[in-house]
């Protein structure tokens, strides 16, 4: 069965302190890896799709990268408004459903 | 103009009752989903419909019955509610099946007492 593990569970950063969130996966035949952001009391919001090792995507202070075993979401000089839970999900093999990780709760202090 | 809207946002009910959650999307998407997010924030798919046809039915008790009257609507009816059904239920849609870019509603928090 497809497995997605995100670490750490929670991360507290000072404003401006760059860091990375990890998503490791064990799947058979990755078809896509997806990052979502979820604010408290809201539904997840799509951020990025990565399809193959070596691919990178950027949006404002966020950059997502992919290797054959894991993905990183790099946050450069975060601001308090970046505080949210970041979810990673995969599509693999003949599976037609997304498998989500448990998420990483990021808090950025001013 | 909300893309995926679900109602109600909150439900509080007693064990044994029946409840429904409604979902509508105005994105013109073909595929709709129900996800359950438990207290540990773990998001798990329950059902998926493509053009009103059921395509994913995870291991969900048959007390849960989805219904899609048209491709813009997907409702969830739950019979004989149990304490363990307490969770946030999210409706989502995507342009077509087997894509990873989903658009989620704001969730319906169900509390069973």
CSV table of C-alpha atoms in Angstrom, one decimal:
chain,number,residue,atom,x,y,z
A,1,UNK,CA,0.0,0.0,0.0
A,2,UNK,CA,1.1,3.5,-0.8
A,3,UNK,CA,2.7,5.3,2.2
A,4,UNK,CA,3.3,9.0,2.7
A,5,UNK,CA,5.2,10.2,5.8
A,6,UNK,CA,5.7,13.9,6.6
A,7,UNK,CA,8.2,15.3,9.1
A,8,UNK,CA,8.4,17.0,11.5
A,9,UNK,CA,4.8,16.9,12.7
A,10,UNK,CA,5.1,20.5,13.8
A,11,UNK,CA,7.6,23.3,13.2
A,12,UNK,CA,7.9,26.6,14.8
A,13,UNK,CA,10.0,29.3,13.1
A,14,UNK,CA,10.9,32.9,13.7
A,15,UNK,CA,9.9,35.3,10.9
A,16,UNK,CA,12.7,35.2,8.3
A,17,UNK,CA,14.1,31.9,9.5
A,18,UNK,CA,14.2,29.6,6.4
A,19,UNK,CA,13.6,25.9,6.7
A,20,UNK,CA,12.4,22.8,4.9
A,21,UNK,CA,9.4,20.4,5.3
A,22,UNK,CA,9.9,16.8,4.3
A,23,UNK,CA,7.6,14.3,2.6
A,24,UNK,CA,8.9,10.8,2.1
A,25,UNK,CA,6.9,8.3,0.1
A,26,UNK,CA,6.9,4.5,-0.5
A,27,UNK,CA,4.9,3.8,-3.7
A,28,UNK,CA,5.0,1.6,-6.7
A,29,UNK,CA,5.2,3.8,-9.8
A,30,UNK,CA,4.8,7.5,-8.8
A,31,UNK,CA,2.5,9.4,-11.1
A,32,UNK,CA,2.6,12.6,-9.2
A,33,UNK,CA,3.3,14.3,-5.9
A,34,UNK,CA,1.2,17.2,-4.7
A,35,UNK,CA,1.5,19.8,-2.0
A,36,UNK,CA,-1.4,21.5,-0.4
A,37,UNK,CA,-1.8,24.2,2.3
A,38,UNK,CA,-4.6,24.0,4.9
A,39,UNK,CA,-5.5,27.0,7.1
A,40,UNK,CA,-7.5,26.3,10.3
A,41,UNK,CA,-11.1,25.8,9.7
A,42,UNK,CA,-10.6,25.7,5.9
A,43,UNK,CA,-10.3,23.0,3.2
A,44,UNK,CA,-6.9,22.2,1.7
A,45,UNK,CA,-5.7,24.5,-1.1
A,46,UNK,CA,-3.6,23.1,-3.9
A,47,UNK,CA,0.0,24.5,-4.2
A,48,UNK,CA,2.2,22.4,-6.5
A,49,UNK,CA,2.4,19.3,-8.6
A,50,UNK,CA,5.7,17.4,-9.2
A,51,UNK,CA,5.9,14.6,-11.6
A,52,UNK,CA,9.6,13.4,-11.8
A,53,UNK,CA,12.8,13.4,-9.8
A,54,UNK,CA,14.7,16.6,-10.2
A,55,UNK,CA,11.6,18.7,-10.9
A,56,UNK,CA,11.2,21.9,-8.9
A,57,UNK,CA,8.3,24.4,-8.6
A,58,UNK,CA,8.3,27.8,-7.0
A,59,UNK,CA,5.7,30.2,-5.7
A,60,UNK,CA,6.6,33.3,-3.7
A,61,UNK,CA,8.5,32.1,-0.7
A,62,UNK,CA,7.8,28.4,-1.4
A,63,UNK,CA,9.9,26.0,-3.5
A,64,UNK,CA,9.0,22.3,-3.9
A,65,UNK,CA,11.5,19.7,-5.0
A,66,UNK,CA,11.3,16.0,-5.7
A,67,UNK,CA,13.7,13.1,-5.6
A,68,UNK,CA,13.0,9.4,-6.1
A,69,UNK,CA,12.2,8.9,-2.4
A,70,UNK,CA,11.1,12.2,-1.0
A,71,UNK,CA,9.9,15.8,-1.6
A,72,UNK,CA,10.9,18.9,0.2
A,73,UNK,CA,8.9,22.1,0.6
A,74,UNK,CA,11.5,24.9,1.2
A,75,UNK,CA,10.3,28.0,2.8
A,76,UNK,CA,12.5,31.0,2.4
A,77,UNK,CA,12.3,34.0,4.8
A,78,UNK,CA,8.8,32.9,6.1
A,79,UNK,CA,6.2,35.4,7.3
A,80,UNK,CA,3.5,34.9,9.9
A,81,UNK,CA,0.9,34.5,7.1
A,82,UNK,CA,2.8,31.3,6.0
A,83,UNK,CA,1.5,29.6,9.2
A,84,UNK,CA,-0.6,26.7,8.2
A,85,UNK,CA,-0.6,22.9,7.8
A,86,UNK,CA,1.2,21.7,4.7
A,87,UNK,CA,-0.1,18.4,3.3
A,88,UNK,CA,1.7,16.2,0.8
A,89,UNK,CA,-0.1,13.6,-1.3
A,90,UNK,CA,0.7,11.1,-4.0
A,91,UNK,CA,-0.8,9.4,-7.0
A,92,UNK,CA,0.8,6.0,-7.8
A,93,UNK,CA,0.5,3.0,-9.9
A,94,UNK,CA,-3.0,2.1,-11.1
A,95,UNK,CA,-4.4,3.8,-8.0
A,96,UNK,CA,-6.9,6.5,-8.9
A,97,UNK,CA,-7.0,8.0,-5.5
A,98,UNK,CA,-4.7,10.5,-3.7
A,99,UNK,CA,-3.0,9.3,-0.6
A,100,UNK,CA,-2.3,12.1,1.8
A,101,UNK,CA,0.3,12.4,4.6
A,102,UNK,CA,-0.7,13.6,8.0
A,103,UNK,CA,0.6,17.1,7.4
A,104,UNK,CA,3.1,19.4,9.0
A,105,UNK,CA,1.8,22.3,11.1
A,106,UNK,CA,4.0,25.4,10.6
A,107,UNK,CA,3.9,28.3,12.9
A,108,UNK,CA,5.9,31.4,12.1
A,109,UNK,CA,6.4,33.9,14.9
A,110,UNK,CA,6.7,37.6,14.2
B,1,UNK,CA,-18.3,33.2,-5.8
B,2,UNK,CA,-17.5,30.0,-3.9
B,3,UNK,CA,-16.2,27.2,-6.2
B,4,UNK,CA,-17.0,24.2,-3.9
B,5,UNK,CA,-19.6,24.9,-1.3
B,6,UNK,CA,-20.9,22.5,1.3
B,7,UNK,CA,-23.7,22.8,3.9
B,8,UNK,CA,-24.0,22.8,6.8
B,9,UNK,CA,-20.7,23.9,8.2
B,10,UNK,CA,-21.4,22.5,11.6
B,11,UNK,CA,-23.6,19.6,12.7
B,12,UNK,CA,-24.1,18.5,16.3
B,13,UNK,CA,-26.4,15.5,16.8
B,14,UNK,CA,-27.1,12.5,19.0
B,15,UNK,CA,-25.9,9.0,18.4
B,16,UNK,CA,-28.4,7.0,16.3
B,17,UNK,CA,-29.6,10.0,14.3
B,18,UNK,CA,-29.4,10.4,10.6
B,19,UNK,CA,-27.8,13.4,8.9
B,20,UNK,CA,-27.0,14.7,5.5
B,21,UNK,CA,-24.3,17.0,4.1
B,22,UNK,CA,-24.8,18.7,0.7
B,23,UNK,CA,-22.1,19.7,-1.7
B,24,UNK,CA,-22.2,21.8,-4.9
B,25,UNK,CA,-19.4,22.8,-7.3
B,26,UNK,CA,-19.7,25.6,-9.9
B,27,UNK,CA,-16.3,24.8,-11.6
B,28,UNK,CA,-17.8,22.6,-14.3
B,29,UNK,CA,-15.6,19.7,-13.1
B,30,UNK,CA,-16.5,16.1,-13.9
B,31,UNK,CA,-15.3,14.4,-10.7
B,32,UNK,CA,-16.3,15.0,-7.0
B,33,UNK,CA,-15.1,13.4,-3.8
B,34,UNK,CA,-15.9,13.0,-0.1
B,35,UNK,CA,-12.9,13.0,2.3
B,36,UNK,CA,-12.9,12.5,6.0
B,37,UNK,CA,-10.4,14.3,8.3
B,38,UNK,CA,-10.1,12.9,11.7
B,39,UNK,CA,-9.0,14.6,14.9
B,40,UNK,CA,-5.3,13.9,14.0
B,41,UNK,CA,-5.8,15.8,10.8
B,42,UNK,CA,-5.4,12.7,8.6
B,43,UNK,CA,-7.3,13.2,5.4
B,44,UNK,CA,-8.7,10.0,3.9
B,45,UNK,CA,-10.9,9.5,0.8
B,46,UNK,CA,-14.3,8.0,1.2
B,47,UNK,CA,-16.0,8.2,-2.2
B,48,UNK,CA,-15.4,9.5,-5.6
B,49,UNK,CA,-17.9,10.1,-8.4
B,50,UNK,CA,-17.2,10.9,-12.1
B,51,UNK,CA,-20.1,12.3,-14.1
B,52,UNK,CA,-22.5,10.9,-11.5
B,53,UNK,CA,-21.0,7.4,-11.6
B,54,UNK,CA,-19.3,6.0,-8.4
B,55,UNK,CA,-15.7,5.2,-9.1
B,56,UNK,CA,-14.1,5.0,-5.7
B,57,UNK,CA,-15.7,3.4,-2.7
B,58,UNK,CA,-13.3,3.0,0.1
B,59,UNK,CA,-13.8,0.7,3.1
B,60,UNK,CA,-16.6,2.8,4.5
B,61,UNK,CA,-19.5,1.5,6.6
B,62,UNK,CA,-22.7,1.1,4.5
B,63,UNK,CA,-24.3,3.6,6.9
B,64,UNK,CA,-22.7,6.2,4.6
B,65,UNK,CA,-24.5,6.6,1.3
B,66,UNK,CA,-23.4,9.2,-1.2
B,67,UNK,CA,-25.7,10.4,-3.9
B,68,UNK,CA,-24.9,12.4,-7.0
B,69,UNK,CA,-28.0,13.8,-8.7
B,70,UNK,CA,-25.9,15.5,-11.4
B,71,UNK,CA,-22.2,16.2,-11.9
B,72,UNK,CA,-22.3,19.4,-10.0
B,73,UNK,CA,-23.7,17.9,-6.8
B,74,UNK,CA,-22.6,15.2,-4.4
B,75,UNK,CA,-24.4,14.7,-1.2
B,76,UNK,CA,-23.5,12.4,1.8
B,77,UNK,CA,-26.2,10.8,3.9
B,78,UNK,CA,-25.2,9.1,7.2
B,79,UNK,CA,-27.5,6.7,9.0
B,80,UNK,CA,-27.4,5.6,12.6
B,81,UNK,CA,-24.6,8.0,13.6
B,82,UNK,CA,-21.9,6.7,16.0
B,83,UNK,CA,-19.4,8.5,18.2
B,84,UNK,CA,-16.6,7.5,15.8
B,85,UNK,CA,-18.2,9.4,13.0
B,86,UNK,CA,-17.3,12.7,14.6
B,87,UNK,CA,-14.9,14.3,12.1
B,88,UNK,CA,-14.6,17.0,9.5
B,89,UNK,CA,-16.0,15.9,6.1
B,90,UNK,CA,-14.7,17.7,3.0
B,91,UNK,CA,-16.2,17.7,-0.4
B,92,UNK,CA,-13.8,18.3,-3.3
B,93,UNK,CA,-13.9,18.3,-7.1
B,94,UNK,CA,-11.4,17.9,-9.9
B,95,UNK,CA,-11.5,18.6,-13.6
B,96,UNK,CA,-11.5,14.8,-14.3
B,97,UNK,CA,-10.7,11.6,-12.5
B,98,UNK,CA,-7.1,10.6,-11.7
B,99,UNK,CA,-5.8,14.1,-11.3
B,100,UNK,CA,-4.1,15.4,-8.1
B,101,UNK,CA,-5.3,19.0,-8.2
B,102,UNK,CA,-8.4,19.0,-6.1
B,103,UNK,CA,-10.6,21.9,-5.1
B,104,UNK,CA,-11.9,21.5,-1.6
B,105,UNK,CA,-14.9,23.0,0.2
B,106,UNK,CA,-14.5,24.5,3.6
B,107,UNK,CA,-15.6,21.3,5.4
B,108,UNK,CA,-18.5,20.2,7.6
B,109,UNK,CA,-17.7,19.5,11.2
B,110,UNK,CA,-19.8,16.7,12.5
B,111,UNK,CA,-20.0,16.1,16.3
B,112,UNK,CA,-21.9,13.1,17.5
B,113,UNK,CA,-22.8,13.1,21.2
